[in-house]
Amino acid sequence: MKQALRHSWKPAALIVLLMAVWEAAVRLFDMPAWLLPAPSAVWTELLNDWPSYSGHIGSTITLALGGFLIGSAVGLLAATVLHLVPGFREALYPLMILTQNIPVIVLAPLLVIWFGFGATPKLMIIALVCFFPIAVSVLDGFRQTDDDLMHYMKMAGASRGQIFRKLEWPHALPSVFSGLKIAATYSVMGAVITEWLGAKKGIGVYMTLASSSFRTTNVFVAIFLVMALSLLFFGLIRLIEDRTVIWKTKGRRERNG
Amino acid sequence: MAELAVHDLHKKLGQTDVLGGLSFRVGDGEFVSILGPSGSGKSTLFQLIGGLLEPDGGEIRLGEQPIRGRRGMISYMPQRPSLLPWRTVLDNVRLGAEIAGAPDPPDAIDMLDKAGLGGYADAYPHQLSGGMQQRTAFIRSLLSPQDFICLDEPFSALDEFTRAEMQQWLLSLWEENPRSILFVTHNIEEAIYLSDRILILTDKPAQLLSEYHVPFRRPRTPDLILSEEFLDIRRQIARQLTAPHR
């Protein structure tokens, strides 16, 4: 904990400094609040407007979490199949990269046409956003399996299944987690974007209502909420990682300390 | 029976003839070293014995069984320790048995104790020194159910002091748990000190150039290395290795 504090004071100081500059600039140039509110105004609004946005947070969390879980599961499964079935990787990997060149925001209206305004197209969009970072980082993790360990496993007579379960999978775990961390932050963003397309509740809805009535301070409140949620997701996964990938985290701490 | 017989082994890798009719045998409970210049096809030979590669010609038998192209017939200790970083020392030494589908070796803790690793059963490999990691790897190969062990330059990555210590330790452990061992090294002294017999290979395509019986009785002690007889064998082998032989 002490160490965490020692490492985090620099970025924290920078954030405080940026906020101070922002605050000073707004006051100095006498900015109207609808154009750029001061951080202090955003903070006050964040505290006071709780009753009106609290109802939105839950539905964004549910949506993001659902999409994240579906996307991660499909991503993991896809990476495993591409890795284990001979020839699949070569055939499908370029296609996978290609699909990522289609911006999800372009797909969104299509999915709405096909699946309506319910939860289905929203979950699909978030899952699509989360799928890619996981699939790619897990595939890379599999491919970067240590040659010496692989050689030992083969010489010891391990079968394909044993090599996957006992070597490749645990070896790829750190990559799994880095994919999950990226996907987690994407999932919150994805959820907000899908809420813009039409929803009854959610931070995205709160944000649209605020911006269409030029309540810019509330738009910033929404931005803050999105950031806070992303950080929360990220932190949770980091916590699970620290408990799961013990050999890496231990090594890391010993080297640092 | 753990008697390895290699007969007239041929292997081509791409355009190079790596093995050109190599024959030798390792008797039951015998410690045999293979000595040869780097790149003389020693690792190819291990991959053939381990079943990772198929020979182009020739036979490999373990006891009565032909084992060419069959994996999991031998126990193996690689050049680098190759311990799985996410497993504790205890789980690592059990790995060989686990892969072979054999029951957990009951003497694992006991062996770790003897190797001076008793307090480290629950430690992870990155917490051990290089020598300790290599000891763990050797215990893993001893606890594997196969009777025949292949050691691939296991001490080459260690410093001189650790190396001497490890050789002594390996000998004492092996004398207690005799197995048939095929040991690859390019350190002449190490080969003489450890083995019953030394095989010297030619350059590629490798064949058996000559063979030395090491006459020293066991248990052997480190001062042997300085005896006149030891130096004599060492000189002979060194001469043989540097002589142009084709």
XYZ file of C-alpha atoms in Angstrom:
503
model
C 0.000 0.000 0.000
C 2.828 2.366 0.890
C 4.495 1.418 -2.330
C 1.305 2.111 -4.293
C 1.207 5.578 -2.758
C 4.823 6.202 -3.585
C 4.219 5.277 -7.214
C 0.965 7.134 -7.672
C 1.801 10.567 -6.275
C 3.273 11.778 -9.578
C 0.225 11.143 -11.788
C -2.018 12.373 -8.953
C -0.071 15.626 -8.699
C -0.312 16.061 -12.469
C -4.088 15.622 -12.420
C -4.425 18.178 -9.629
C -2.244 20.585 -11.606
C -4.321 20.147 -14.780
C -7.515 20.732 -12.835
C -6.064 23.886 -11.347
C -5.087 25.208 -14.788
C -8.553 24.402 -16.100
C -10.238 26.108 -13.157
C -8.003 29.173 -13.467
C -8.562 29.440 -17.224
C -12.347 29.277 -16.870
C -12.314 32.017 -14.261
C -9.733 34.145 -16.025
C -11.508 34.156 -19.399
C -14.931 34.200 -17.780
C -16.180 31.168 -19.729
C -19.962 30.684 -19.862
C -20.928 27.405 -18.169
C -22.721 26.052 -21.283
C -19.435 26.258 -23.202
C -16.956 25.006 -20.595
C -17.858 24.584 -16.943
C -15.196 24.846 -14.253
C -14.137 21.587 -12.560
C -15.510 22.919 -9.268
C -18.937 23.390 -10.915
C -18.801 19.830 -12.311
C -17.918 18.541 -8.861
C -20.820 20.398 -7.206
C -23.186 19.102 -9.891
C -21.862 15.568 -9.400
C -22.767 15.793 -5.706
C -26.104 17.562 -6.129
C -27.500 15.798 -9.184
C -27.192 12.304 -7.668
C -30.974 11.765 -7.510
C -31.357 12.346 -11.259
C -28.450 10.235 -12.517
C -28.334 7.475 -9.917
C -31.087 5.584 -11.720
C -29.034 5.567 -14.917
C -25.844 4.052 -13.549
C -27.238 0.619 -12.799
C -28.538 -0.024 -16.275
C -25.236 1.037 -17.884
C -23.346 -1.309 -15.564
C -25.654 -4.212 -16.382
C -25.352 -3.555 -20.101
C -21.570 -3.154 -20.058
C -21.074 -6.208 -17.877
C -23.363 -8.371 -20.007
C -21.669 -7.348 -23.248
C -18.258 -7.743 -21.688
C -18.993 -11.264 -20.478
C -20.407 -12.369 -23.839
C -17.572 -10.729 -25.794
C -14.870 -12.181 -23.532
C -16.332 -15.671 -23.625
C -16.616 -15.623 -27.412
C -13.149 -14.083 -27.740
C -11.549 -16.751 -25.551
C -13.366 -19.514 -27.370
C -12.436 -18.130 -30.783
C -8.760 -17.771 -29.809
C -8.694 -21.346 -28.498
C -10.315 -22.795 -31.616
C -8.085 -20.772 -33.948
C -5.052 -21.944 -32.024
C -5.948 -25.610 -31.674
C -7.471 -26.455 -35.044
C -4.655 -26.699 -37.594
C -4.989 -24.195 -40.433
C -7.724 -22.125 -38.780
C -5.350 -19.508 -37.519
C -3.809 -18.847 -40.929
C -7.208 -18.837 -42.628
C -9.220 -16.772 -40.155
C -6.785 -14.381 -38.497
C -6.601 -11.951 -41.449
C -10.394 -12.008 -41.705
C -10.638 -11.164 -38.022
C -8.329 -8.173 -38.473
C -10.362 -7.093 -41.502
C -13.648 -7.061 -39.584
C -12.053 -4.680 -37.114
C -11.729 -2.087 -39.861
C -15.509 -1.717 -39.847
C -16.243 0.906 -37.187
C -18.760 -0.484 -34.732
C -20.670 2.782 -34.807
C -21.466 2.073 -38.482
C -22.755 -1.396 -37.642
C -24.982 -0.107 -34.884
C -27.863 1.221 -37.053
C -27.836 -2.033 -39.044
C -28.104 -4.107 -35.895
C -30.955 -1.912 -34.723
C -32.775 -2.528 -38.026
C -32.292 -6.271 -37.681
C -32.876 -6.717 -33.959
C -34.968 -3.739 -32.864
C -34.369 -1.406 -29.940
C -34.192 -4.076 -27.228
C -31.142 -5.311 -25.375
C -30.023 -7.703 -28.132
C -28.355 -5.253 -30.555
C -26.802 -3.348 -27.661
C -25.239 -6.461 -26.152
C -24.044 -7.489 -29.610
C -22.281 -4.190 -30.187
C -20.535 -4.248 -26.804
C -19.604 -7.892 -27.292
C -18.154 -7.047 -30.719
C -16.051 -4.276 -29.209
C -14.772 -6.554 -26.419
C -14.198 -9.597 -28.599
C -11.281 -8.283 -30.584
C -8.742 -7.239 -27.911
C -9.286 -10.510 -26.080
C -9.066 -12.768 -29.098
C -5.914 -11.062 -30.371
C -4.034 -10.899 -27.086
C -4.900 -14.492 -26.160
C -3.822 -15.742 -29.578
C -0.538 -13.884 -29.196
C -0.178 -15.334 -25.720
C -0.592 -18.852 -27.078
C 1.908 -18.233 -29.831
C 4.549 -16.817 -27.518
C 4.734 -19.981 -25.445
C 8.292 -20.484 -24.247
C 10.287 -22.715 -26.630
C 12.289 -24.413 -23.877
C 9.161 -25.350 -21.949
C 7.516 -26.597 -25.145
C 10.555 -28.725 -25.938
C 10.530 -30.228 -22.461
C 6.812 -31.031 -22.637
C 7.255 -32.775 -25.969
C 10.309 -34.726 -24.836
C 8.404 -35.779 -21.721
C 5.761 -37.215 -24.025
C 2.935 -34.726 -23.422
C -0.071 -35.030 -25.746
C -1.543 -32.055 -27.640
C -4.256 -31.710 -25.000
C -1.759 -31.888 -22.130
C 0.445 -29.277 -23.777
C -2.552 -26.972 -24.101
C -3.870 -27.464 -20.582
C -0.627 -27.655 -18.669
C 1.535 -25.261 -20.683
C -0.089 -23.031 -23.284
C -3.166 -22.024 -21.322
C -1.417 -21.021 -18.057
C 1.344 -19.422 -20.106
C -1.228 -17.243 -21.893
C -2.993 -16.156 -18.681
C -1.165 -12.804 -18.400
C -2.200 -12.099 -22.007
C -5.770 -13.117 -21.188
C -5.799 -10.541 -18.433
C -4.317 -7.760 -20.535
C -7.033 -8.463 -23.124
C -9.688 -8.436 -20.400
C -8.457 -5.111 -19.054
C -8.671 -3.438 -22.451
C -12.067 -5.014 -23.129
C -13.374 -3.876 -19.751
C -12.705 -0.215 -20.485
C -14.097 -0.612 -24.017
C -17.263 -2.184 -22.646
C -18.264 0.938 -20.707
C -17.649 3.108 -23.743
C -19.604 0.639 -25.900
C -22.503 0.674 -23.468
C -22.757 4.484 -23.529
C -22.619 4.582 -27.331
C -25.382 1.998 -27.677
C -27.502 3.960 -25.239
C -27.299 6.952 -27.558
C -28.991 4.849 -30.213
C -32.132 4.565 -28.185
C -32.656 3.473 -24.629
C -34.883 4.404 -21.734
C -32.150 4.494 -19.146
C -28.408 4.715 -18.875
C -25.543 7.182 -18.605
C -25.748 7.584 -22.395
C -29.356 8.683 -22.122
C -28.519 11.095 -19.285
C -25.739 12.499 -21.432
C -27.953 12.952 -24.522
C -30.626 14.715 -22.471
C -27.993 17.003 -20.945
C -26.298 17.918 -24.199
C -29.527 18.557 -26.101
C -30.507 21.096 -23.485
C -27.029 22.661 -23.274
C -26.527 21.579 -19.671
C -22.828 21.130 -20.358
C -21.970 20.688 -16.712
C -24.094 17.530 -16.692
C -22.344 16.267 -19.836
C -19.119 16.506 -17.873
C -20.747 14.674 -14.994
C -21.590 11.886 -17.447
C -18.005 11.838 -18.739
C -16.778 11.585 -15.184
C -19.162 8.685 -14.499
C -17.947 6.829 -17.604
C -14.335 7.277 -16.499
C -15.110 6.156 -12.973
C -16.906 3.034 -14.217
C -14.080 2.147 -16.619
C -11.545 2.526 -13.837
C -13.661 0.420 -11.532
C -13.884 -2.412 -14.094
C -10.191 -2.156 -14.816
C -9.340 -2.236 -11.122
C -11.540 -5.262 -10.475
C -9.842 -7.236 -13.215
C -6.445 -6.140 -11.975
C -7.424 -7.439 -8.553
C -8.427 -10.832 -9.953
C -5.213 -10.903 -11.983
C -3.085 -10.327 -8.902
C -4.755 -13.294 -7.213
C -4.537 -15.568 -10.263
C -1.212 -14.839 -11.940
C 0.727 -15.207 -8.694
C 4.054 -16.106 -10.263
C 4.179 -12.881 -12.295
C 2.966 -10.492 -9.630
C 5.300 -11.971 -7.047
C 8.257 -11.625 -9.354
C 7.244 -8.108 -10.196
C 7.043 -7.056 -6.575
C 10.337 -8.617 -5.662
C 12.088 -6.899 -8.519
C 10.564 -3.555 -7.666
C 11.136 -3.878 -3.951
C 14.617 -53.238 -18.693
C 16.249 -49.922 -19.349
C 18.834 -50.799 -21.907
C 19.085 -48.462 -24.847
C 20.356 -49.753 -28.164
C 20.857 -47.409 -31.097
C 21.693 -49.133 -34.336
C 22.901 -47.581 -37.596
C 20.946 -44.351 -37.099
C 20.678 -42.026 -40.092
C 19.114 -38.580 -40.139
C 19.126 -35.796 -42.658
C 17.854 -32.333 -41.728
C 17.250 -30.382 -44.916
C 20.443 -30.657 -46.939
C 22.757 -31.639 -44.074
C 23.529 -35.186 -43.097
C 23.379 -34.958 -39.331
C 23.725 -38.601 -38.345
C 25.516 -40.987 -40.632
C 25.016 -44.444 -39.195
C 25.456 -43.954 -35.460
C 25.415 -47.073 -33.288
C 25.930 -47.480 -29.545
C 24.276 -48.948 -26.506
C 23.736 -47.943 -22.900
C 23.527 -50.851 -20.477
C 21.109 -51.189 -17.590
C 22.147 -48.836 -14.774
C 25.035 -47.495 -16.794
C 26.099 -43.838 -16.969
C 27.208 -43.049 -20.515
C 28.324 -39.649 -21.781
C 28.369 -38.415 -25.326
C 31.154 -35.994 -26.078
C 31.364 -34.120 -29.303
C 31.935 -30.718 -30.762
C 29.024 -28.269 -30.667
C 26.641 -28.860 -33.504
C 27.682 -32.484 -33.909
C 24.083 -33.589 -33.909
C 23.705 -34.308 -30.210
C 20.393 -32.532 -29.877
C 19.120 -34.232 -33.025
C 20.040 -37.549 -31.446
C 18.022 -36.672 -28.341
C 15.056 -35.640 -30.432
C 15.242 -38.994 -32.218
C 15.405 -40.923 -28.940
C 12.624 -38.742 -27.509
C 10.455 -39.493 -30.524
C 10.132 -35.873 -31.710
C 11.864 -36.787 -34.954
C 11.713 -39.916 -37.083
C 15.054 -41.300 -38.231
C 15.635 -41.810 -41.965
C 17.114 -45.188 -41.217
C 18.178 -47.361 -38.314
C 16.715 -48.661 -35.094
C 16.272 -47.384 -31.557
C 15.321 -49.921 -28.936
C 14.632 -49.594 -25.238
C 14.916 -53.070 -23.792
C 13.029 -55.210 -26.282
C 10.785 -52.396 -27.488
C 11.420 -50.419 -30.662
C 10.843 -46.771 -29.704
C 11.543 -44.853 -32.904
C 8.939 -42.115 -33.343
C 7.365 -42.871 -29.944
C 7.174 -40.118 -27.382
C 7.172 -40.382 -23.620
C 9.405 -43.473 -23.432
C 12.300 -41.710 -21.752
C 12.713 -39.190 -18.961
C 14.421 -35.985 -19.973
C 16.355 -33.173 -18.383
C 16.989 -30.201 -20.652
C 19.845 -27.722 -20.797
C 17.832 -25.012 -19.083
C 15.709 -26.050 -16.094
C 12.414 -25.477 -17.967
C 10.284 -25.445 -14.842
C 6.715 -24.241 -15.202
C 6.715 -20.818 -13.488
C 3.115 -21.116 -12.257
C 3.752 -24.369 -10.421
C 5.398 -24.752 -7.045
C 8.595 -26.763 -6.810
C 6.635 -29.766 -5.557
C 4.136 -29.583 -8.421
C 6.982 -29.173 -10.872
C 8.818 -32.318 -9.786
C 5.558 -34.238 -10.119
C 5.034 -33.072 -13.691
C 6.841 -35.941 -15.412
C 4.698 -38.523 -13.651
C 1.591 -36.458 -14.338
C 2.266 -36.320 -18.071
C 2.876 -40.054 -18.179
C -0.436 -40.611 -16.403
C 1.350 -42.276 -13.477
C 0.245 -41.798 -9.866
C 1.839 -39.003 -7.827
C 5.303 -40.165 -6.770
C 5.039 -40.686 -2.998
C 8.735 -39.959 -2.409
C 8.656 -36.461 -3.938
C 8.982 -34.614 -0.611
C 11.652 -37.052 0.483
C 13.714 -36.463 -2.644
C 13.395 -32.684 -2.303
C 14.646 -33.002 1.262
C 17.670 -34.956 0.119
C 18.389 -32.376 -2.552
C 18.398 -29.622 0.062
C 15.141 -28.266 -1.319
C 12.967 -29.449 1.564
C 12.061 -25.926 2.621
C 11.200 -24.919 -0.927
C 8.455 -27.389 -1.805
C 5.872 -24.590 -1.899
C 8.149 -21.962 -3.464
C 7.896 -20.904 -7.083
C 10.806 -21.431 -9.495
C 11.642 -17.720 -9.787
C 12.409 -17.706 -6.064
C 15.196 -20.286 -6.519
C 18.803 -19.818 -7.598
C 20.004 -21.278 -10.905
C 21.568 -24.303 -9.213
C 18.433 -24.998 -7.198
C 16.287 -24.769 -10.309
C 18.540 -27.268 -12.047
C 18.358 -29.616 -9.063
C 14.582 -29.363 -9.191
C 14.689 -30.262 -12.884
C 16.847 -33.293 -12.171
C 14.541 -34.506 -9.426
C 11.652 -34.115 -11.849
C 13.413 -36.442 -14.273
C 14.228 -38.932 -11.467
C 10.596 -38.964 -10.337
C 9.317 -39.593 -13.854
C 8.213 -43.212 -14.213
C 10.554 -44.001 -17.132
C 13.723 -45.931 -16.278
C 15.931 -44.269 -18.835
C 17.079 -40.663 -18.381
C 18.526 -38.370 -21.035
C 20.465 -35.373 -19.730
C 21.149 -32.655 -22.269
C 24.138 -30.534 -21.129
C 22.331 -29.896 -17.852
C 25.118 -27.902 -16.211
C 26.327 -25.830 -19.139
C 24.493 -22.695 -18.037
C 25.907 -22.749 -14.493
C 29.003 -21.033 -13.170
C 32.102 -23.101 -12.397
C 31.497 -23.419 -8.629
C 27.851 -24.323 -8.874
C 28.740 -26.735 -11.629
C 31.263 -28.684 -9.541
C 28.797 -28.777 -6.666
C 26.047 -30.033 -8.952
C 28.216 -32.777 -10.418
C 29.020 -34.057 -6.962
C 25.389 -33.870 -5.977
C 24.217 -35.615 -9.154
C 26.667 -38.460 -8.562
C 25.615 -39.038 -4.982
C 21.943 -38.977 -5.909
C 22.477 -41.283 -8.862
C 24.527 -43.743 -6.828
C 21.544 -43.977 -4.458
C 18.964 -44.266 -7.262
C 20.807 -45.976 -10.101
C 19.206 -45.470 -13.510
C 20.477 -45.792 -17.026
C 21.683 -42.362 -18.044
C 22.678 -40.883 -21.365
C 24.489 -37.635 -20.697
C 25.439 -35.111 -23.354
C 28.179 -32.592 -22.646
C 31.081 -30.830 -24.274
C 33.020 -30.614 -21.062
C 35.653 -33.382 -21.077
C 36.347 -33.248 -17.348
C 32.673 -33.520 -16.519
C 32.265 -36.511 -18.823
C 35.176 -38.396 -17.245
C 34.207 -37.557 -13.690
C 30.620 -38.681 -14.038
C 30.507 -41.582 -16.476
C 31.202 -45.265 -16.779
C 31.770 -44.911 -20.479
C 32.354 -42.014 -22.855
C 31.327 -42.004 -26.506
C 33.068 -39.604 -28.842
C 31.298 -38.563 -32.009
C 32.747 -37.399 -35.280
C 31.726 -34.178 -37.009
C 28.611 -34.265 -39.168
C 27.477 -36.690 -40.342
C 28.033 -38.040 -36.845
C 29.275 -41.532 -36.268
C 30.918 -43.159 -33.301
C 34.583 -42.131 -33.410
C 35.786 -43.904 -30.313
C 34.769 -45.075 -26.897
C 36.484 -44.855 -23.493
C 35.859 -46.938 -20.430
C 36.384 -44.849 -17.339
C 38.129 -47.135 -14.845
C 37.529 -45.196 -11.625
C 35.592 -46.873 -8.883
C 32.530 -45.333 -7.273
C 31.774 -43.436 -5.117
C 34.007 -40.835 -6.688
C 35.287 -37.746 -4.926
C 36.331 -34.374 -6.398
C 40.066 -34.885 -5.741
C 39.949 -37.547 -8.446
C 40.071 -34.768 -11.022
C 43.651 -33.974 -10.030
C 44.972 -37.559 -10.131
C 47.545 -38.513 -12.752
C 45.319 -41.207 -14.205
C 42.433 -38.772 -14.653
C 44.627 -36.231 -16.388
C 45.959 -38.962 -18.611
C 42.501 -39.948 -19.868
C 41.678 -36.310 -20.242
C 44.731 -35.747 -22.396
C 43.920 -38.711 -24.630
C 40.377 -37.540 -25.192
C 41.412 -33.942 -25.819
C 43.925 -35.128 -28.404
C 41.282 -37.234 -30.069
C 38.819 -34.348 -30.214
C 41.272 -31.898 -31.733
C 42.810 -34.370 -34.223
C 41.570 -34.121 -37.805
C 39.672 -37.349 -38.155
C 38.464 -37.594 -41.686
